[in-house]
Coordinates of C-alpha atoms (C1' of nucleotides) in Angstrom, one line a residue:
Chain A
M1289 CA 88.9 -2.7 119.7
S1290 CA 90.2 -5.2 117.1
Q1291 CA 90.7 -4.1 113.2
T1292 CA 88.0 -6.8 112.3
I1293 CA 84.9 -4.7 113.6
W1294 CA 86.3 -1.6 112.3
H1295 CA 83.5 -0.9 110.0
V1296 CA 80.8 -2.4 112.1
K1297 CA 81.8 0.3 114.4
N1298 CA 82.0 3.1 111.6
C1299 CA 78.6 1.9 110.3
S1300 CA 75.7 3.8 111.3
L1301 CA 73.4 1.7 111.8
F1302 CA 75.9 0.3 114.7
E1303 CA 77.0 3.6 116.2
K1304 CA 74.3 3.5 119.1
L1305 CA 75.5 0.0 120.2
S1306 CA 77.3 0.1 123.6
E1307 CA 81.4 -1.4 123.7
E1308 CA 80.3 -4.4 125.4
Q1309 CA 77.3 -5.1 122.4
L1310 CA 79.8 -4.4 119.7
S1311 CA 82.5 -6.8 121.5
Q1312 CA 79.6 -9.6 121.2
L1313 CA 78.4 -9.1 117.4
E1314 CA 82.4 -8.9 116.6
G1315 CA 82.9 -12.7 118.4
R1316 CA 80.0 -13.4 116.2
A1317 CA 80.3 -11.6 112.8
R1318 CA 82.6 -13.2 109.7
I1319 CA 84.2 -11.2 107.3
R1320 CA 84.4 -12.6 103.8
S1321 CA 85.5 -11.5 100.6
F1322 CA 84.0 -11.9 97.3
P1323 CA 85.5 -12.0 93.6
R1324 CA 83.5 -10.0 91.3
N1325 CA 80.8 -12.1 90.0
S1326 CA 80.3 -14.9 92.5
A1327 CA 77.4 -15.9 94.5
I1328 CA 77.2 -14.5 98.1
Y1329 CA 74.0 -16.6 98.7
L1330 CA 71.6 -18.7 96.4
P1331 CA 68.1 -19.1 97.1
T1332 CA 68.7 -22.7 98.2
D1333 CA 70.5 -21.4 101.6
I1334 CA 69.0 -21.6 104.3
S1335 CA 67.9 -18.2 105.2
D1336 CA 68.9 -17.4 108.5
G1337 CA 71.9 -14.5 108.7
T1338 CA 72.2 -11.6 107.9
F1339 CA 75.2 -9.8 105.4
L1340 CA 76.4 -6.4 105.6
L1341 CA 78.0 -4.8 102.7
A1342 CA 81.5 -3.4 103.9
E1343 CA 82.8 -2.3 100.4
G1344 CA 81.6 -3.0 96.9
R1345 CA 78.4 -3.6 94.8
V1346 CA 76.1 -6.5 95.2
R1347 CA 73.3 -7.5 93.0
I1348 CA 70.1 -9.4 94.3
C1349 CA 69.0 -11.2 91.3
S1350 CA 65.9 -13.8 90.6
T1351 CA 65.8 -16.3 88.2
T1352 CA 62.9 -18.4 87.1
S1353 CA 62.8 -22.0 86.1
D1354 CA 63.4 -21.3 82.5
G1355 CA 66.4 -19.6 82.7
K1356 CA 65.5 -16.6 82.2
Q1357 CA 67.5 -13.5 85.0
A1358 CA 66.4 -10.0 86.4
I1359 CA 68.2 -8.1 89.0
L1360 CA 66.0 -7.0 91.5
D1361 CA 68.2 -4.4 93.2
F1362 CA 71.7 -3.4 94.2
I1363 CA 73.3 -2.8 97.1
K1364 CA 75.5 -0.2 98.3
P1365 CA 78.3 -0.4 101.0
G1366 CA 76.4 -0.1 104.7
E1367 CA 73.5 -1.5 103.4
L1368 CA 72.4 -4.7 104.7
F1369 CA 71.0 -7.8 102.7
G1370 CA 69.3 -11.1 102.9
E1371 CA 67.8 -9.5 105.9
L1372 CA 64.4 -10.7 105.4
G1373 CA 65.6 -14.1 106.7
L1374 CA 65.4 -12.7 110.3
F1375 CA 62.0 -13.1 110.2
H1376 CA 60.8 -15.2 108.2
E1377 CA 62.8 -19.1 107.8
G1378 CA 62.6 -20.7 105.1
E1379 CA 64.4 -20.8 101.7
R1380 CA 65.5 -17.4 100.5
D1381 CA 63.6 -16.5 97.1
E1382 CA 66.7 -14.7 95.3
R1383 CA 70.3 -14.8 94.8
A1384 CA 72.8 -12.3 95.9
E1385 CA 76.2 -11.9 93.8
A1386 CA 79.0 -9.5 94.0
A1387 CA 78.5 -7.0 91.3
V1388 CA 82.2 -6.2 91.8
D1389 CA 84.9 -7.4 93.9
S1390 CA 83.4 -7.1 97.2
T1391 CA 83.8 -7.5 101.3
V1392 CA 80.9 -8.5 103.3
Y1393 CA 80.2 -9.0 107.1
L1394 CA 77.8 -12.4 107.7
L1395 CA 76.2 -11.6 111.2
P1396 CA 74.3 -14.7 112.9
G1397 CA 70.5 -14.3 112.9
D1398 CA 70.7 -15.3 116.4
D1399 CA 73.1 -12.7 117.4
L1400 CA 71.6 -10.2 115.5
R1401 CA 67.9 -10.8 116.9
R1402 CA 69.2 -10.7 120.5
L1403 CA 70.7 -7.1 119.8
M1404 CA 67.9 -6.2 118.5
Q1405 CA 66.0 -7.0 121.5
N1406 CA 68.4 -4.9 123.7
S1407 CA 68.7 -1.8 121.3
A1408 CA 65.5 -0.4 120.1
E1409 CA 68.1 2.1 118.0
L1410 CA 69.5 -0.6 116.2
S1411 CA 65.9 -2.2 114.9
L1412 CA 64.8 1.5 114.3
G1413 CA 68.0 1.4 111.9
I1414 CA 67.2 -1.7 110.3
T1415 CA 63.6 -1.0 109.9
K1416 CA 64.7 2.3 108.4
L1417 CA 66.9 0.3 105.9
I1418 CA 64.2 -2.4 104.9
G1419 CA 61.9 0.7 104.4
M1420 CA 64.4 2.2 101.9
R1421 CA 64.4 -1.0 100.1
R1422 CA 60.7 -1.1 99.8
K1423 CA 60.9 2.2 98.4
R1424 CA 63.2 1.6 95.8
I1425 CA 61.3 -1.3 94.6
E1426 CA 58.3 0.4 94.9
R1427 CA 59.6 2.7 92.6
R1428 CA 60.6 0.0 90.5
L1429 CA 57.6 -1.6 90.0
R1430 CA 55.9 1.6 89.1
S1431 CA 57.9 2.1 86.3
L1432 CA 57.3 -1.7 85.1
L1433 CA 54.0 -0.8 85.3
F1434 CA 53.8 2.9 83.4
R1435 CA 56.8 2.6 81.3
S1436 CA 57.9 1.9 78.0
N1437 CA 61.1 -0.2 78.0
R1438 CA 62.8 3.6 76.3
D1439 CA 61.6 5.0 79.0
R1440 CA 63.1 2.6 81.8
L1441 CA 66.5 2.7 80.2
A1442 CA 66.5 5.9 79.9
H1443 CA 65.3 6.2 83.6
L1444 CA 67.9 3.6 84.8
L1445 CA 70.7 6.0 83.3
L1446 CA 69.7 8.8 85.0
E1447 CA 69.5 6.8 88.4
L1448 CA 73.0 5.2 87.7
I1449 CA 74.3 8.6 87.1
E1450 CA 73.2 9.6 90.4
Q1451 CA 75.5 7.0 91.8
Y1452 CA 78.3 6.5 89.3
G1453 CA 78.3 9.4 87.1
K1454 CA 81.4 11.1 86.7
H1455 CA 82.2 14.8 85.0
L1456 CA 83.9 14.3 81.6
A1457 CA 85.0 16.7 79.0
E1458 CA 82.3 15.0 76.4
G1459 CA 79.9 14.6 78.9
I1460 CA 78.9 12.7 82.1
L1461 CA 80.5 8.8 82.4
I1462 CA 78.6 6.2 84.2
D1463 CA 81.7 4.8 85.6
L1464 CA 80.4 1.4 85.9
R1465 CA 81.0 -1.8 83.9
L1466 CA 77.8 -3.3 82.7
S1467 CA 76.4 -4.9 79.4
H1468 CA 73.7 -5.0 77.6
Q1469 CA 72.7 -7.8 79.0
E1470 CA 72.6 -6.7 82.6
L1471 CA 71.2 -3.5 82.0
A1472 CA 68.5 -5.4 80.3
S1473 CA 68.0 -7.7 83.4
I1474 CA 67.4 -4.7 85.5
I1475 CA 64.6 -2.8 83.3
G1476 CA 63.2 -6.3 82.4
A1477 CA 63.5 -6.3 78.7
T1478 CA 65.9 -8.4 76.3
R1479 CA 69.5 -8.1 75.4
E1480 CA 68.5 -6.6 71.7
T1481 CA 66.1 -4.4 72.7
V1482 CA 68.5 -2.8 75.3
T1483 CA 71.1 -3.0 72.1
A1484 CA 68.9 -0.9 69.8
L1485 CA 67.6 1.4 72.1
L1486 CA 70.8 2.5 73.0
G1487 CA 71.8 3.0 69.5
E1488 CA 68.8 5.1 69.1
M1489 CA 69.6 7.2 71.8
Q1490 CA 73.0 8.0 70.6
Y1491 CA 71.5 8.6 67.1
D1492 CA 69.0 11.3 69.1
R1493 CA 72.7 12.7 70.3
L1494 CA 71.6 11.9 73.8
I1495 CA 74.4 9.4 74.6
T1496 CA 77.5 8.1 73.6
V1497 CA 78.3 4.4 73.6
G1498 CA 81.3 2.3 74.0
R1499 CA 81.5 -1.3 75.1
Q1500 CA 80.1 -1.3 78.5
R1501 CA 81.1 2.4 78.5
I1502 CA 78.1 5.1 78.2
V1503 CA 78.8 9.1 78.5
V1504 CA 75.6 10.9 78.6
K1505 CA 76.1 13.8 76.4
D1506 CA 73.0 16.1 77.0
L1507 CA 71.8 15.3 80.5
Q1508 CA 69.0 18.0 80.3
R1509 CA 67.3 16.3 77.4
L1510 CA 67.5 12.8 78.6
A1511 CA 65.9 13.9 82.2
Q1512 CA 63.4 15.9 79.9
S1513 CA 62.1 13.3 78.0
V1514 CA 61.0 10.9 80.8
D1515 CA 59.5 14.2 82.4
V1516 CA 62.1 13.8 85.6
A1517 CA 64.3 15.9 87.5
V1518 CA 68.2 16.4 86.5
P1519 CA 70.0 13.8 88.7
E1520 CA 73.0 15.4 91.1
I1521 CA 75.7 13.9 90.5
A1522 CA 76.9 12.0 94.1
P1523 CA 80.4 13.0 95.5
P1524 CA 82.8 10.3 95.0
S1525 CA 83.1 9.2 98.9
R1526 CA 81.3 6.7 100.7
N1527 CA 79.4 7.3 104.0
Y1528 CA 80.6 4.1 104.8
P1529 CA 84.8 4.3 104.8
K1530 CA 87.1 2.1 102.8
P1531 CA 88.8 -0.8 104.8
V1532 CA 92.4 -1.4 105.0
P1533 CA 93.2 -3.0 102.0
V1534 CA 92.2 -6.7 101.6
P1535 CA 95.4 -8.3 100.5
D1536 CA 94.1 -10.0 97.5
K1537 CA 90.4 -10.0 97.0
L1538 CA 90.4 -12.3 93.9
S1539 CA 91.5 -14.9 96.2
G1540 CA 88.3 -15.0 98.5
Q1541 CA 86.4 -17.5 96.8
Chain B
M719 CA 40.4 0.0 129.2
S720 CA 38.5 2.0 127.3
Q721 CA 37.0 0.7 124.1
T722 CA 38.5 2.9 121.6
I723 CA 42.1 1.1 122.0
W724 CA 40.5 -2.4 122.0
H725 CA 42.0 -3.1 118.8
V726 CA 44.9 -1.6 119.3
K727 CA 45.1 -3.8 122.5
N728 CA 44.6 -7.2 120.2
C729 CA 46.7 -6.3 117.6
S730 CA 49.5 -8.8 118.1
L731 CA 51.8 -5.7 117.3
F732 CA 50.8 -4.0 120.4
E733 CA 50.5 -6.8 122.8
K734 CA 53.7 -6.7 124.1
L735 CA 53.1 -3.0 125.3
S736 CA 52.9 -2.2 129.0
E737 CA 49.6 -0.7 130.1
E738 CA 51.1 2.6 130.7
Q739 CA 52.4 2.8 126.7
L740 CA 48.8 1.7 125.7
S741 CA 46.8 4.1 127.2
Q742 CA 49.8 6.7 126.0
L743 CA 49.2 5.5 122.3
E744 CA 45.4 5.7 123.2
G745 CA 45.4 9.2 124.4
R746 CA 46.9 10.3 120.8
A747 CA 45.4 7.9 118.3
R748 CA 42.1 8.9 116.7
I749 CA 39.9 6.7 114.8
R750 CA 37.9 6.9 111.5
S751 CA 35.9 5.3 109.5
F752 CA 35.7 5.5 105.7
P753 CA 33.5 4.5 103.2
R754 CA 34.3 2.4 100.4
N755 CA 36.5 4.0 97.2
S756 CA 37.2 7.1 99.7
A757 CA 40.3 7.8 99.8
I758 CA 42.7 7.6 103.1
Y759 CA 45.4 10.1 102.3
L760 CA 46.8 11.6 99.3
P761 CA 50.2 11.8 97.8
T762 CA 50.7 14.9 98.5
D763 CA 49.6 15.0 102.6
I764 CA 52.2 15.4 104.8
S765 CA 53.6 12.2 105.7
D766 CA 54.1 11.9 109.1
G767 CA 52.2 9.5 111.2
T768 CA 50.8 5.7 110.2
F769 CA 47.8 4.1 109.7
L770 CA 46.3 0.9 111.1
L771 CA 43.6 -0.9 109.5
A772 CA 41.1 -2.1 111.8
E773 CA 38.5 -3.3 109.8
G774 CA 37.7 -3.5 106.4
R775 CA 40.4 -3.5 102.9
V776 CA 42.8 -0.4 102.0
R777 CA 44.1 -0.5 98.7
I778 CA 47.4 1.5 97.6
C779 CA 47.7 3.2 94.7
S780 CA 50.0 5.2 92.1
T781 CA 49.0 7.4 90.0
T782 CA 50.8 8.7 86.9
S783 CA 50.9 12.3 85.4
D784 CA 48.7 11.2 82.6
G785 CA 45.9 9.6 84.7
K786 CA 47.2 6.0 84.6
Q787 CA 46.5 4.1 87.4
A788 CA 48.1 1.0 89.3
I789 CA 47.1 -0.4 92.4
L790 CA 50.5 -1.5 94.6
D791 CA 49.3 -3.3 97.2
F792 CA 46.7 -4.4 99.1
I793 CA 46.0 -4.3 103.1
K794 CA 44.6 -6.6 105.4
P795 CA 43.0 -5.9 109.0
G796 CA 46.0 -5.7 111.5
E797 CA 48.5 -3.9 109.1
L798 CA 50.3 -1.0 109.2
F799 CA 50.1 1.5 106.2
G800 CA 51.4 4.9 105.4
E801 CA 54.3 3.4 107.4
L802 CA 57.2 4.7 105.6
G803 CA 56.3 7.9 106.1
L804 CA 58.0 7.4 109.7
F805 CA 61.7 7.4 108.7
H806 CA 61.6 9.6 105.6
E807 CA 59.6 12.9 105.6
G808 CA 58.4 14.8 102.7
E809 CA 55.6 13.7 100.6
R810 CA 54.0 10.3 100.4
D811 CA 54.3 8.7 96.9
E812 CA 51.1 6.9 96.7
R813 CA 47.3 7.0 97.9
A814 CA 45.5 4.9 100.1
E815 CA 41.8 4.2 99.5
A816 CA 39.3 2.4 101.2
A817 CA 38.6 -0.9 98.7
V818 CA 35.6 -1.5 101.3
D819 CA 34.2 0.3 104.0
S820 CA 37.1 0.4 106.5
T821 CA 37.7 1.4 110.0
V822 CA 41.3 3.1 110.7
Y823 CA 43.5 4.0 113.9
L824 CA 45.4 7.2 113.1
L825 CA 48.6 6.6 115.0
P826 CA 50.9 10.1 115.3
G827 CA 54.7 9.6 114.0
D828 CA 55.8 11.2 117.2
D829 CA 54.2 9.0 119.7
L830 CA 54.9 5.8 117.3
R831 CA 58.4 7.0 117.3
R832 CA 59.0 7.3 121.0
L833 CA 57.3 4.0 121.5
M834 CA 59.3 2.1 119.3
Q835 CA 62.4 3.9 120.7
N836 CA 61.1 2.0 124.3
S837 CA 59.9 -1.3 123.3
A838 CA 61.9 -3.1 120.8
E839 CA 59.2 -5.6 120.8
L840 CA 57.4 -3.2 118.7
S841 CA 60.3 -2.1 116.7
L842 CA 60.4 -5.8 115.7
G843 CA 57.1 -6.3 115.1
I844 CA 57.1 -3.0 112.9
T845 CA 60.1 -4.4 110.9
K846 CA 58.3 -7.4 110.4
L847 CA 55.5 -5.8 108.8
I848 CA 57.1 -3.9 106.4
G849 CA 59.6 -6.5 105.7
M850 CA 56.6 -8.8 105.0
R851 CA 55.2 -5.8 102.5
R852 CA 58.5 -5.8 100.9
K853 CA 58.4 -9.6 100.0
R854 CA 54.6 -9.1 98.8
I855 CA 56.1 -6.0 96.1
E856 CA 59.0 -8.6 95.4
R857 CA 57.1 -11.1 94.1
R858 CA 54.7 -9.0 91.8
L859 CA 57.7 -7.7 90.8
R860 CA 59.1 -11.1 89.4
S861 CA 55.6 -11.4 87.9
L862 CA 55.8 -8.2 86.4
L863 CA 59.4 -9.3 84.8
F864 CA 58.6 -12.6 84.2
R865 CA 55.2 -13.6 83.4
S866 CA 52.5 -12.3 80.5
N867 CA 49.5 -11.1 81.0
R868 CA 47.5 -14.1 81.3
D869 CA 49.8 -15.9 83.7
R870 CA 49.9 -12.8 85.6
L871 CA 45.9 -13.0 85.3
A872 CA 45.9 -16.6 86.4
H873 CA 48.8 -15.7 89.3
L874 CA 46.1 -12.8 90.4
L875 CA 43.0 -15.7 91.1
L876 CA 44.9 -17.9 92.6
E877 CA 46.4 -15.0 95.3
L878 CA 42.6 -13.7 95.6
I879 CA 41.4 -17.4 95.9
E880 CA 44.2 -17.6 98.8
Q881 CA 42.2 -15.0 100.6
Y882 CA 38.8 -14.8 99.8
G883 CA 37.9 -17.8 98.4
K884 CA 34.8 -19.6 99.3
H885 CA 33.6 -22.9 98.7
L886 CA 30.3 -23.0 96.6
A887 CA 28.7 -25.8 94.6
E888 CA 30.0 -24.9 91.2
G889 CA 33.5 -24.4 92.6
I890 CA 35.5 -21.8 94.5
L891 CA 34.0 -18.0 94.6
I892 CA 35.8 -15.3 94.9
D893 CA 34.5 -13.4 97.7
L894 CA 35.2 -9.7 96.8
R895 CA 34.2 -7.2 94.2
L896 CA 36.8 -6.3 91.8
S897 CA 36.2 -4.8 88.3
H898 CA 37.9 -5.5 85.4
Q899 CA 39.5 -2.6 85.6
E900 CA 40.8 -3.3 88.8
L901 CA 42.0 -6.5 87.9
A902 CA 43.8 -4.7 85.5
S903 CA 45.6 -2.1 87.5
I904 CA 46.7 -4.9 89.9
I905 CA 48.4 -6.7 86.8
G906 CA 49.3 -3.9 84.9
A907 CA 47.2 -4.4 81.9
T908 CA 44.4 -3.3 80.0
R909 CA 40.8 -3.2 80.4
E910 CA 40.1 -4.9 77.6
T911 CA 43.2 -7.1 78.1
V912 CA 41.6 -8.4 81.3
T913 CA 38.1 -8.5 79.8
A914 CA 39.3 -10.8 76.6
L915 CA 41.4 -12.9 79.1
L916 CA 38.7 -14.0 81.5
G917 CA 36.7 -14.9 79.0
E918 CA 39.3 -17.0 77.4
M919 CA 39.8 -18.6 80.4
Q920 CA 35.9 -19.2 80.5
Y921 CA 35.9 -20.5 77.1
D922 CA 38.7 -23.2 78.9
R923 CA 36.5 -23.8 81.4
L924 CA 39.0 -22.9 84.1
I925 CA 36.6 -20.2 85.6
T926 CA 32.9 -18.7 84.8
V927 CA 32.4 -14.9 85.1
G928 CA 29.7 -12.6 86.0
R929 CA 29.4 -9.1 86.9
Q930 CA 32.2 -8.7 89.6
R931 CA 32.6 -12.0 90.4
I932 CA 34.3 -15.1 89.3
V933 CA 34.0 -18.6 90.2
V934 CA 37.1 -20.7 89.6
K935 CA 36.0 -24.5 88.5
D936 CA 39.0 -26.2 88.0
L937 CA 41.7 -25.1 90.7
Q938 CA 43.8 -27.7 89.7
R939 CA 44.8 -27.0 86.1
L940 CA 44.5 -23.5 86.8
A941 CA 47.2 -23.6 89.3
Q942 CA 48.9 -26.3 86.7
S943 CA 48.7 -23.4 83.9
V944 CA 51.3 -21.0 85.7
D945 CA 53.5 -23.6 87.7
V946 CA 52.2 -23.0 91.0
A947 CA 51.1 -24.8 94.1
V948 CA 47.4 -25.5 94.4
P949 CA 46.5 -22.8 97.2
E950 CA 45.1 -23.1 100.3
I951 CA 41.8 -21.5 101.0
A952 CA 42.3 -19.5 104.3
P953 CA 39.7 -19.7 106.8
P954 CA 36.8 -17.0 107.4
S955 CA 38.7 -16.0 110.5
R956 CA 40.7 -13.3 110.5
N957 CA 43.7 -13.1 113.2
Y958 CA 42.2 -9.4 113.8
P959 CA 39.0 -9.4 115.9
K960 CA 35.9 -8.0 114.2
P961 CA 35.5 -4.9 116.2
V962 CA 31.9 -3.8 118.1
P963 CA 29.7 -2.8 114.9
V964 CA 30.1 0.4 114.1
P965 CA 26.7 2.3 113.1
D966 CA 26.4 3.9 110.1
K967 CA 29.9 3.3 108.4
L968 CA 28.8 4.9 105.2
S969 CA 28.4 8.2 107.4
G970 CA 32.0 8.1 108.4
Q971 CA 33.5 10.1 105.6
Chain C
dC1465 C1' 10.7 2.7 88.1
dC1466 C1' 13.4 5.1 85.6
dC1467 C1' 18.0 6.8 84.4
dG1468 C1' 22.3 7.6 84.3
dA1469 C1' 26.9 6.0 85.5
dA1470 C1' 29.6 2.2 85.5
dA1471 C1' 30.8 -2.7 84.1
dT1472 C1' 31.2 -5.4 80.0
dG1473 C1' 32.0 -7.2 75.3
dT1474 C1' 34.1 -6.6 70.5
dA1475 C1' 36.5 -5.5 66.8
dA1476 C1' 39.8 -3.4 63.8
dA1477 C1' 44.5 -1.4 63.2
dA1478 C1' 49.2 0.0 65.1
dC1479 C1' 52.7 -1.0 67.7
dA1480 C1' 56.3 -2.5 70.8
dG1481 C1' 58.5 -6.0 72.3
dC1482 C1' 60.4 -10.9 71.9
dA1483 C1' 62.3 -14.6 69.6
dT1484 C1' 65.7 -16.3 66.3
dA1485 C1' 69.2 -16.1 63.7
dC1486 C1' 73.4 -14.5 62.2
dA1487 C1' 78.3 -11.5 62.1
dG1488 C1' 81.6 -8.7 63.7
dA1489 C1' 84.2 -6.6 67.1
dT1490 C1' 87.1 -6.8 71.2
dA1491 C1' 89.4 -8.4 76.0
dG1492 C1' 91.2 -11.2 78.8
dA1493 C1' 93.4 -15.8 78.8
dA1494 C1' 96.6 -19.3 77.8
Chain D
dT678 C1' 100.7 -13.7 69.6
dT679 C1' 96.9 -16.3 69.0
dC680 C1' 92.3 -18.6 70.7
dT681 C1' 88.2 -18.2 73.2
dA682 C1' 84.2 -16.6 75.3
dT683 C1' 81.7 -12.6 75.9
dC684 C1' 80.0 -8.6 74.4
dT685 C1' 78.0 -6.0 70.5
dG686 C1' 74.8 -4.8 66.3
dT687 C1' 71.4 -6.3 62.8
dA688 C1' 67.4 -8.1 60.7
dT689 C1' 62.9 -10.6 60.2
dG690 C1' 58.6 -12.3 61.4
dC691 C1' 55.7 -13.1 65.1
dT692 C1' 52.7 -12.5 69.2
dG693 C1' 51.0 -10.2 72.6
dT694 C1' 49.0 -6.1 74.0
dT695 C1' 47.3 -1.0 73.4
dT696 C1' 44.5 2.0 71.4
dT697 C1' 40.6 3.2 69.4
dA698 C1' 36.1 3.6 68.6
dC699 C1' 32.2 1.4 69.5
dA700 C1' 27.3 -1.3 71.6
dT701 C1' 25.2 -3.7 75.4
dT702 C1' 24.1 -4.4 80.2
dT703 C1' 23.9 -3.8 85.1
dC704 C1' 23.5 -1.7 89.2
dG705 C1' 22.0 1.7 92.1
dG706 C1' 20.1 6.2 93.6
dG707 C1' 16.5 9.2 93.2

DNA sequence: CCCGAAATGTAAAACAGCATACAGATAGAA
DNA sequence: TTCTATCTGTATGCTGTTTTACATTTCGGG
């Protein structure tokens, strides 16, 4: 088996495919690297084909005609994105960007559809992934419908801890560089509001903030304040294995 | 073929199943009627099994601990709901209610999963349905992130016209009984705000309002006001055939 | 036909978050 | 280093929305 397809083989989604099916997919799949903040697809792109994130982090964005931006979702390694184009042709209505340097497999729509026809396992796996994303989005929806900006921000911090939390002497570091603007785009607020809220939380001794750096000092109380269970901090390992290092990912664009 | 399964057979989702598979499903499926406003499942229910709406209309709701309610989605005949329970055990985190008198098939999770294993067609169909719902929810999310209450309400009216619009001499009737409270729960606002906004729109000669009755008088201008294409009014027929009349659906509960 | 629950209408006060307008701080590039 | 773009901090007025507190109307069931 060639090295190219190594990730795909190791992605739980594809583990039930036969060797033959895998090599078929391999022949058609393309791998590509994207540097931090570059676009992976645009809303105007023709929406066939699906993307599988091998490494990095991808954000799904939406922009209004008057330029306002929101982040709809973050994609983790091993997850698909752009996959709704499989079923509904036409233009995509969102944008995908690499949040950090990322490596992505491009799976042609036709091939993937054919494989799905022949593998109920694969179909089921994809269904699960889409369903999981729907659950995430439903949670965001509830959050927007019911919670204040401050609560949404607190909630977001807790979620981030779950994925990027790192124990430190001073507290739990959210090990991910996020500007206030980005936080604002996630919770649907303005940058200024986020700055103010973070300041408030710092004053309340819940967190300490630095430039693109947030340390949660009192997880207990933070979780309490939004009536939520204290999150577990995920182990640093990924279920999706780290690929052979790409020489210079910044040149991928 | 028995009459019970007639709907299932005619649901595009299941049309590719063999006779044998159908009768297998038939043996396990249960049909049940729910009167207007009754609960179909609760958040505390064990979340196995999936529901197929045969006739009527179902709303998916979420309630906070302090009693605030929101409507996450509406289900049309031929669509599945509660289907995420197929993949993630545990309690459901939403509630389903009959918005009008409704007839529902209950498909046991095990059986459906087994069928999905054996029919890639079926898996694909279910994936499409879940994906469609995700698209709807993503649209709601954008709407909440970007639009004001008034714009969200205008937007909602346009969507409702698409599904329930009925041409009348005075304009286009939204042929669905909805209280201000319900409208508010959909767009994420308070009842009072909705009352005020509807009043405003009436003053602007965009609509006329009566008790649980809204007539859009100037569709053109309404669509313009939220920068959206004028919606088509769907034909009254459903892609899902009307079942043999149930004697007295109100007795179903 | 009457009554009670639900739906609707209205209005004042309080508030949260936004738009706007700056100014200082910092990192990364040249 | 220096310079510039990005990020952060802060203040102010304003607007839209919620909250609260009612009064009124209407439907539907007994």
